[in-house]
Amino acid sequence: MTSNTAGAHAVDGLCESATALYATALREGRVARSDLVAAPCLVRRALVHPDPNDDRWMLPLPAPAALTRLLIPFAREVSDHLSDAAALLDTLLPFASLAPPPSDPTITVIHGNDRIMDSLREASRAARSEVLTAQPGGNRMVTNLRAGLENAQAVIEAGGRLRHLYQHPVRYSRRFAAYLDHLGPEHLEVRTMEQAIDRLIVFDRETAYLPAAPGTESALVIRHPALVRYLVHTYEVLWARATPSQDGHQRPHLPLPHRQTHADPRRHQPHPPRRPPRRLGHRRGRARRGLIP
């Protein structure tokens, strides 16, 4: 009996007893310490903590706070993997032209702005369920907005939805507000985050677009199922940590990073680090033109 009980709590998730007790604690605001004997995973994961006024009771950690804390190590792991993937890409990409092209490649390289934009336009028209996008920076040029609207409307007309992930400064962009005015919230969901992100576009969880290399006019098109699943998982981790944008016009209070807490109080907008942006085959003057936002 002892070994079976230990085995039930050896997994990373919550057992049935812990799930029920946590739900009770959230509803009633507390749970008896004696009840936790049957659910030690609640204590191990710090989902409950002692009541400072009565040691017979334990108080629950709110679910949003618990989720954020538990996701942090996964997000760090994903960031490490992305860095490793970028290093491998920089090392092996120069050799891509030396190998004969496969008959049915699942990873291809597109060179040239026009070819990249045409490929994105075709992928947008073919999408039927959902398009996930992550974009660095926080502003959009007029030409970017026009091309982005065309691609987004093609997805929506086919019955699909869009999710956009940006950095926080996009909330203060008039061009971005104009973009949201053209697309209803029933078709588009936007979140923002402080962390600098690279460009990623995933169509129907089947095809992904990535920058082939920084500062070049080339893009990777990935159709390998395992790689696309990994990129979608990475996106979902970042999405869970991001701040919902509501209708995109609100400017909620965003927490300042530690390095900015001593700055002028009038400066509430965190700024992404200055670094060469990774483009899907676009020069600086034409960055992000034609990509879905």
mmCIF file of C-alpha atoms in Angstrom:
data_model
loop_
_atom_site.group_PDB
_atom_site.id
_atom_site.type_symbol
_atom_site.label_atom_id
_atom_site.label_comp_id
_atom_site.label_asym_id
_atom_site.label_seq_id
_atom_site.Cartn_x
_atom_site.Cartn_y
_atom_site.Cartn_z
ATOM 1 C CA MET A 1 0.000 0.000 0.000
ATOM 2 C CA THR A 2 2.831 2.407 0.791
ATOM 3 C CA SER A 3 4.593 1.815 -2.517
ATOM 4 C CA ASN A 4 1.372 2.363 -4.494
ATOM 5 C CA THR A 5 0.736 5.676 -2.755
ATOM 6 C CA ALA A 6 4.270 6.860 -3.422
ATOM 7 C CA GLY A 7 3.982 5.855 -7.058
ATOM 8 C CA ALA A 8 0.783 7.859 -7.464
ATOM 9 C CA HIS A 9 2.655 10.997 -6.442
ATOM 10 C CA ALA A 10 5.873 10.364 -8.340
ATOM 11 C CA VAL A 11 4.705 11.997 -11.567
ATOM 12 C CA ASP A 12 5.216 15.666 -12.359
ATOM 13 C CA GLY A 13 1.505 16.523 -12.482
ATOM 14 C CA LEU A 14 -1.071 16.628 -9.682
ATOM 15 C CA CYS A 15 -2.787 13.475 -8.480
ATOM 16 C CA GLU A 16 -6.584 13.292 -8.253
ATOM 17 C CA SER A 17 -6.576 13.989 -4.510
ATOM 18 C CA ALA A 18 -4.362 17.039 -4.960
ATOM 19 C CA THR A 19 -6.526 18.388 -7.764
ATOM 20 C CA ALA A 20 -9.681 18.071 -5.673
ATOM 21 C CA LEU A 21 -8.066 19.615 -2.573
ATOM 22 C CA TYR A 22 -6.607 22.515 -4.563
ATOM 23 C CA ALA A 23 -10.016 23.269 -6.078
ATOM 24 C CA THR A 24 -11.575 23.190 -2.589
ATOM 25 C CA ALA A 25 -8.852 25.468 -1.222
ATOM 26 C CA LEU A 26 -9.417 28.003 -4.000
ATOM 27 C CA ARG A 27 -13.173 28.004 -3.470
ATOM 28 C CA GLU A 28 -13.079 28.190 0.347
ATOM 29 C CA GLY A 29 -9.866 30.165 0.711
ATOM 30 C CA ARG A 30 -8.061 27.520 2.775
ATOM 31 C CA VAL A 31 -7.651 23.793 3.384
ATOM 32 C CA ALA A 32 -6.929 21.838 6.551
ATOM 33 C CA ARG A 33 -3.271 20.882 6.991
ATOM 34 C CA SER A 34 -4.317 17.357 7.969
ATOM 35 C CA ASP A 35 -6.023 16.861 4.596
ATOM 36 C CA LEU A 36 -2.700 17.310 2.781
ATOM 37 C CA VAL A 37 -1.427 13.927 3.960
ATOM 38 C CA ALA A 38 -3.260 12.425 0.979
ATOM 39 C CA ALA A 39 -1.875 15.040 -1.428
ATOM 40 C CA PRO A 40 1.789 15.800 -0.711
ATOM 41 C CA CYS A 41 2.314 17.088 -4.258
ATOM 42 C CA LEU A 42 0.427 20.269 -3.342
ATOM 43 C CA VAL A 43 3.094 21.105 -0.775
ATOM 44 C CA ARG A 44 5.950 19.915 -2.989
ATOM 45 C CA ARG A 45 4.880 22.268 -5.747
ATOM 46 C CA ALA A 46 4.251 25.093 -3.267
ATOM 47 C CA LEU A 47 0.619 25.431 -4.333
ATOM 48 C CA VAL A 48 -0.346 25.922 -0.688
ATOM 49 C CA HIS A 49 1.435 27.654 2.180
ATOM 50 C CA PRO A 50 0.827 27.868 5.959
ATOM 51 C CA ASP A 51 -1.750 30.253 7.331
ATOM 52 C CA PRO A 52 0.257 32.727 9.455
ATOM 53 C CA ASN A 53 -2.700 33.136 11.827
ATOM 54 C CA ASP A 54 -3.582 29.482 12.352
ATOM 55 C CA ASP A 55 -1.152 26.636 11.721
ATOM 56 C CA ARG A 56 -4.029 24.178 11.350
ATOM 57 C CA TRP A 57 -4.794 25.613 7.935
ATOM 58 C CA MET A 58 -2.998 26.039 4.616
ATOM 59 C CA LEU A 59 -3.726 28.847 2.155
ATOM 60 C CA PRO A 60 -3.786 28.283 -1.639
ATOM 61 C CA LEU A 61 -1.565 30.082 -4.121
ATOM 62 C CA PRO A 62 -3.817 31.644 -6.828
ATOM 63 C CA ALA A 63 -3.801 29.624 -10.018
ATOM 64 C CA PRO A 64 -2.419 32.428 -12.305
ATOM 65 C CA ALA A 65 0.500 33.039 -9.937
ATOM 66 C CA ALA A 66 1.161 29.305 -9.665
ATOM 67 C CA LEU A 67 1.122 28.895 -13.447
ATOM 68 C CA THR A 68 3.546 31.763 -13.979
ATOM 69 C CA ARG A 69 5.995 30.419 -11.377
ATOM 70 C CA LEU A 70 5.854 26.850 -12.695
ATOM 71 C CA LEU A 71 6.361 27.952 -16.324
ATOM 72 C CA ILE A 72 9.534 29.930 -15.642
ATOM 73 C CA PRO A 73 11.938 26.919 -15.711
ATOM 74 C CA PHE A 74 10.297 25.622 -18.914
ATOM 75 C CA ALA A 75 10.660 29.023 -20.559
ATOM 76 C CA ARG A 76 14.345 29.128 -19.617
ATOM 77 C CA GLU A 77 14.842 25.667 -21.068
ATOM 78 C CA VAL A 78 13.124 26.690 -24.305
ATOM 79 C CA SER A 79 15.340 29.792 -24.519
ATOM 80 C CA ASP A 80 18.451 27.625 -24.127
ATOM 81 C CA HIS A 81 17.257 25.264 -26.863
ATOM 82 C CA LEU A 82 16.575 28.184 -29.197
ATOM 83 C CA SER A 83 20.101 29.483 -28.663
ATOM 84 C CA ASP A 84 21.519 26.048 -29.479
ATOM 85 C CA ALA A 85 19.328 25.808 -32.571
ATOM 86 C CA ALA A 86 20.495 29.235 -33.762
ATOM 87 C CA ALA A 87 24.151 28.214 -33.333
ATOM 88 C CA LEU A 88 23.582 25.020 -35.339
ATOM 89 C CA LEU A 89 21.787 26.991 -38.026
ATOM 90 C CA ASP A 90 24.646 29.475 -38.364
ATOM 91 C CA THR A 91 27.120 26.596 -38.605
ATOM 92 C CA LEU A 92 25.325 24.321 -41.060
ATOM 93 C CA LEU A 93 23.402 26.730 -43.304
ATOM 94 C CA PRO A 94 26.459 27.642 -45.450
ATOM 95 C CA PHE A 95 26.694 23.964 -46.433
ATOM 96 C CA ALA A 96 23.087 23.732 -47.611
ATOM 97 C CA SER A 97 24.024 24.561 -51.198
ATOM 98 C CA LEU A 98 26.595 21.738 -51.293
ATOM 99 C CA ALA A 99 24.047 18.952 -50.863
ATOM 100 C CA PRO A 100 21.697 17.868 -53.672
ATOM 101 C CA PRO A 101 18.094 18.915 -53.004
ATOM 102 C CA PRO A 102 15.861 16.061 -51.816
ATOM 103 C CA SER A 103 12.906 15.027 -53.955
ATOM 104 C CA ASP A 104 10.390 16.018 -51.253
ATOM 105 C CA PRO A 105 12.197 18.372 -48.838
ATOM 106 C CA THR A 106 10.654 19.204 -45.476
ATOM 107 C CA ILE A 107 13.085 22.081 -44.913
ATOM 108 C CA THR A 108 13.696 24.520 -47.754
ATOM 109 C CA VAL A 109 15.403 27.886 -48.115
ATOM 110 C CA ILE A 110 13.790 30.747 -50.020
ATOM 111 C CA HIS A 111 16.004 33.542 -51.321
ATOM 112 C CA GLY A 112 14.803 36.996 -52.308
ATOM 113 C CA ASN A 113 12.160 39.347 -50.911
ATOM 114 C CA ASP A 114 9.670 38.803 -53.731
ATOM 115 C CA ARG A 115 9.807 35.020 -53.446
ATOM 116 C CA ILE A 116 9.415 35.167 -49.674
ATOM 117 C CA MET A 117 6.424 37.500 -49.905
ATOM 118 C CA ASP A 118 4.806 35.328 -52.580
ATOM 119 C CA SER A 119 5.291 32.225 -50.450
ATOM 120 C CA LEU A 120 3.755 33.907 -47.392
ATOM 121 C CA ARG A 121 0.835 35.139 -49.481
ATOM 122 C CA GLU A 122 0.159 31.620 -50.780
ATOM 123 C CA ALA A 123 0.439 30.127 -47.282
ATOM 124 C CA SER A 124 -2.036 32.708 -45.938
ATOM 125 C CA ARG A 125 -4.564 31.869 -48.637
ATOM 126 C CA ALA A 126 -4.167 28.145 -47.958
ATOM 127 C CA ALA A 127 -4.537 28.418 -44.157
ATOM 128 C CA ARG A 128 -7.809 27.078 -42.795
ATOM 129 C CA SER A 129 -7.595 26.919 -38.983
ATOM 130 C CA GLU A 130 -5.010 29.083 -37.180
ATOM 131 C CA VAL A 131 -1.952 31.219 -37.875
ATOM 132 C CA LEU A 132 0.554 31.871 -35.067
ATOM 133 C CA THR A 133 2.952 34.785 -35.421
ATOM 134 C CA ALA A 134 5.740 36.200 -33.282
ATOM 135 C CA GLN A 135 7.258 39.504 -34.328
ATOM 136 C CA PRO A 136 10.145 41.495 -32.822
ATOM 137 C CA GLY A 137 9.918 45.232 -32.256
ATOM 138 C CA GLY A 138 6.883 47.381 -31.657
ATOM 139 C CA ASN A 139 6.022 49.389 -34.747
ATOM 140 C CA ARG A 140 4.791 48.829 -38.285
ATOM 141 C CA MET A 141 5.412 50.716 -41.504
ATOM 142 C CA VAL A 142 2.441 51.705 -43.665
ATOM 143 C CA THR A 143 3.454 49.227 -46.373
ATOM 144 C CA ASN A 144 3.804 46.477 -43.755
ATOM 145 C CA LEU A 145 0.326 47.229 -42.446
ATOM 146 C CA ARG A 146 -1.249 47.034 -45.902
ATOM 147 C CA ALA A 147 0.407 43.727 -46.801
ATOM 148 C CA GLY A 148 -0.277 42.302 -43.344
ATOM 149 C CA LEU A 149 -3.971 43.166 -43.616
ATOM 150 C CA GLU A 150 -4.244 41.431 -46.977
ATOM 151 C CA ASN A 151 -2.719 38.226 -45.627
ATOM 152 C CA ALA A 152 -4.728 38.331 -42.391
ATOM 153 C CA GLN A 153 -8.003 38.878 -44.239
ATOM 154 C CA ALA A 154 -7.242 35.920 -46.492
ATOM 155 C CA VAL A 155 -6.915 33.714 -43.402
ATOM 156 C CA ILE A 156 -10.116 35.074 -41.856
ATOM 157 C CA GLU A 157 -12.132 34.686 -45.067
ATOM 158 C CA ALA A 158 -11.155 31.006 -45.111
ATOM 159 C CA GLY A 159 -12.536 30.590 -41.567
ATOM 160 C CA GLY A 160 -9.205 30.768 -39.729
ATOM 161 C CA ARG A 161 -8.049 32.666 -36.656
ATOM 162 C CA LEU A 162 -4.836 34.539 -35.853
ATOM 163 C CA ARG A 163 -2.702 34.920 -32.760
ATOM 164 C CA HIS A 164 -0.020 37.624 -32.702
ATOM 165 C CA LEU A 165 2.816 37.889 -30.190
ATOM 166 C CA TYR A 166 4.702 41.203 -29.966
ATOM 167 C CA GLN A 167 6.870 43.134 -27.550
ATOM 168 C CA HIS A 168 5.165 45.611 -25.201
ATOM 169 C CA PRO A 169 5.927 48.824 -27.181
ATOM 170 C CA VAL A 170 3.459 47.782 -29.901
ATOM 171 C CA ARG A 171 0.652 48.833 -27.533
ATOM 172 C CA TYR A 172 1.642 52.449 -28.145
ATOM 173 C CA SER A 173 1.774 52.211 -31.948
ATOM 174 C CA ARG A 174 -0.915 54.119 -33.853
ATOM 175 C CA ARG A 175 -0.313 51.995 -36.922
ATOM 176 C CA PHE A 176 -0.913 48.868 -34.898
ATOM 177 C CA ALA A 177 -4.139 50.355 -33.515
ATOM 178 C CA ALA A 178 -5.219 51.020 -37.096
ATOM 179 C CA TYR A 179 -4.449 47.399 -37.952
ATOM 180 C CA LEU A 180 -6.663 46.168 -35.111
ATOM 181 C CA ASP A 181 -9.496 48.451 -36.264
ATOM 182 C CA HIS A 182 -9.728 46.403 -39.459
ATOM 183 C CA LEU A 183 -9.813 42.983 -37.754
ATOM 184 C CA GLY A 184 -12.409 42.048 -35.155
ATOM 185 C CA PRO A 185 -11.492 40.413 -31.818
ATOM 186 C CA GLU A 186 -13.444 37.310 -32.823
ATOM 187 C CA HIS A 187 -10.756 36.567 -35.405
ATOM 188 C CA LEU A 188 -7.600 37.947 -33.744
ATOM 189 C CA GLU A 189 -5.964 37.619 -30.337
ATOM 190 C CA VAL A 190 -2.892 39.671 -29.414
ATOM 191 C CA ARG A 191 -0.463 39.380 -26.513
ATOM 192 C CA THR A 192 2.730 41.273 -25.733
ATOM 193 C CA MET A 193 5.820 40.592 -23.655
ATOM 194 C CA GLU A 194 8.952 42.361 -22.486
ATOM 195 C CA GLN A 195 11.331 39.675 -23.739
ATOM 196 C CA ALA A 196 12.887 40.225 -27.161
ATOM 197 C CA ILE A 197 11.635 37.600 -29.592
ATOM 198 C CA ASP A 198 12.589 36.411 -33.050
ATOM 199 C CA ARG A 199 10.228 36.193 -35.993
ATOM 200 C CA LEU A 200 8.171 33.016 -36.296
ATOM 201 C CA ILE A 201 5.069 32.288 -38.385
ATOM 202 C CA VAL A 202 3.226 28.950 -38.236
ATOM 203 C CA PHE A 203 0.348 28.099 -40.572
ATOM 204 C CA ASP A 204 -2.191 25.493 -39.400
ATOM 205 C CA ARG A 205 0.535 23.871 -37.248
ATOM 206 C CA GLU A 206 1.902 22.332 -40.456
ATOM 207 C CA THR A 207 4.253 24.904 -41.995
ATOM 208 C CA ALA A 208 6.602 27.301 -40.191
ATOM 209 C CA TYR A 209 8.647 30.254 -41.464
ATOM 210 C CA LEU A 210 11.870 31.370 -39.769
ATOM 211 C CA PRO A 211 14.672 33.788 -40.666
ATOM 212 C CA ALA A 212 17.392 31.802 -42.392
ATOM 213 C CA ALA A 213 20.097 34.100 -40.987
ATOM 214 C CA PRO A 214 20.339 37.647 -39.648
ATOM 215 C CA GLY A 215 20.754 40.389 -42.208
ATOM 216 C CA THR A 216 20.071 38.207 -45.264
ATOM 217 C CA GLU A 217 17.242 38.015 -47.780
ATOM 218 C CA SER A 218 16.403 34.388 -47.114
ATOM 219 C CA ALA A 219 13.879 32.397 -45.109
ATOM 220 C CA LEU A 220 13.532 28.831 -43.888
ATOM 221 C CA VAL A 221 10.280 27.027 -44.654
ATOM 222 C CA ILE A 222 9.853 24.058 -42.324
ATOM 223 C CA ARG A 223 7.308 21.304 -42.945
ATOM 224 C CA HIS A 224 8.899 18.557 -40.865
ATOM 225 C CA PRO A 225 6.150 17.506 -38.382
ATOM 226 C CA ALA A 226 8.471 17.068 -35.383
ATOM 227 C CA LEU A 227 10.192 20.421 -35.918
ATOM 228 C CA VAL A 228 6.894 22.232 -36.424
ATOM 229 C CA ARG A 229 5.523 20.660 -33.217
ATOM 230 C CA TYR A 230 8.598 21.886 -31.349
ATOM 231 C CA LEU A 231 8.185 25.418 -32.697
ATOM 232 C CA VAL A 232 4.487 25.420 -31.768
ATOM 233 C CA HIS A 233 5.373 24.254 -28.251
ATOM 234 C CA THR A 234 7.917 27.067 -27.990
ATOM 235 C CA TYR A 235 5.293 29.567 -29.116
ATOM 236 C CA GLU A 236 2.737 28.294 -26.586
ATOM 237 C CA VAL A 237 5.227 28.662 -23.722
ATOM 238 C CA LEU A 238 5.937 32.263 -24.713
ATOM 239 C CA TRP A 239 2.208 32.889 -25.205
ATOM 240 C CA ALA A 240 1.395 31.669 -21.700
ATOM 241 C CA ARG A 241 3.895 34.148 -20.239
ATOM 242 C CA ALA A 242 2.708 37.102 -22.349
ATOM 243 C CA THR A 243 0.201 39.808 -21.354
ATOM 244 C CA PRO A 244 -3.194 39.833 -23.138
ATOM 245 C CA SER A 245 -3.775 42.972 -25.161
ATOM 246 C CA GLN A 246 -7.601 43.019 -24.858
ATOM 247 C CA ASP A 247 -8.723 45.125 -27.798
ATOM 248 C CA GLY A 248 -5.226 46.416 -28.477
ATOM 249 C CA HIS A 249 -6.158 50.052 -27.677
ATOM 250 C CA GLN A 250 -5.845 49.807 -23.905
ATOM 251 C CA ARG A 251 -2.547 50.626 -22.279
ATOM 252 C CA PRO A 252 -2.561 48.649 -19.022
ATOM 253 C CA HIS A 253 0.145 49.140 -16.456
ATOM 254 C CA LEU A 254 3.047 46.925 -17.459
ATOM 255 C CA PRO A 255 5.661 45.974 -14.861
ATOM 256 C CA LEU A 256 9.014 47.645 -15.388
ATOM 257 C CA PRO A 257 12.064 45.398 -15.509
ATOM 258 C CA HIS A 258 14.464 45.665 -12.592
ATOM 259 C CA ARG A 259 16.980 47.701 -14.593
ATOM 260 C CA GLN A 260 14.381 50.430 -15.189
ATOM 261 C CA THR A 261 12.925 50.870 -11.703
ATOM 262 C CA HIS A 262 15.262 53.795 -11.036
ATOM 263 C CA ALA A 263 14.444 55.644 -14.251
ATOM 264 C CA ASP A 264 12.321 58.740 -14.813
ATOM 265 C CA PRO A 265 8.764 57.825 -13.692
ATOM 266 C CA ARG A 266 7.392 59.287 -16.905
ATOM 267 C CA ARG A 267 9.070 56.492 -18.859
ATOM 268 C CA HIS A 268 6.808 53.499 -18.393
ATOM 269 C CA GLN A 269 7.530 51.778 -21.680
ATOM 270 C CA PRO A 270 10.196 49.027 -21.566
ATOM 271 C CA HIS A 271 12.487 49.099 -24.544
ATOM 272 C CA PRO A 272 13.795 45.967 -26.259
ATOM 273 C CA PRO A 273 17.573 45.593 -26.383
ATOM 274 C CA ARG A 274 19.268 47.090 -29.403
ATOM 275 C CA ARG A 275 20.500 44.315 -31.617
ATOM 276 C CA PRO A 276 20.419 43.488 -35.343
ATOM 277 C CA PRO A 277 16.899 42.187 -36.046
ATOM 278 C CA ARG A 278 16.437 38.834 -37.680
ATOM 279 C CA ARG A 279 14.361 39.287 -40.800
ATOM 280 C CA LEU A 280 12.594 36.777 -42.972
ATOM 281 C CA GLY A 281 14.711 37.791 -45.929
ATOM 282 C CA HIS A 282 14.161 41.553 -45.725
ATOM 283 C CA ARG A 283 16.530 44.466 -45.700
ATOM 284 C CA ARG A 284 16.157 47.057 -42.956
ATOM 285 C CA GLY A 285 14.178 49.408 -45.180
ATOM 286 C CA ARG A 286 11.746 46.640 -46.109
ATOM 287 C CA ALA A 287 11.665 44.711 -42.865
ATOM 288 C CA ARG A 288 8.535 42.701 -42.248
ATOM 289 C CA ARG A 289 6.807 43.938 -45.379
ATOM 290 C CA GLY A 290 4.204 41.398 -46.390
ATOM 291 C CA LEU A 291 4.429 39.281 -43.245
ATOM 292 C CA ILE A 292 1.366 38.654 -41.209
ATOM 293 C CA PRO A 293 1.717 40.890 -38.110
#
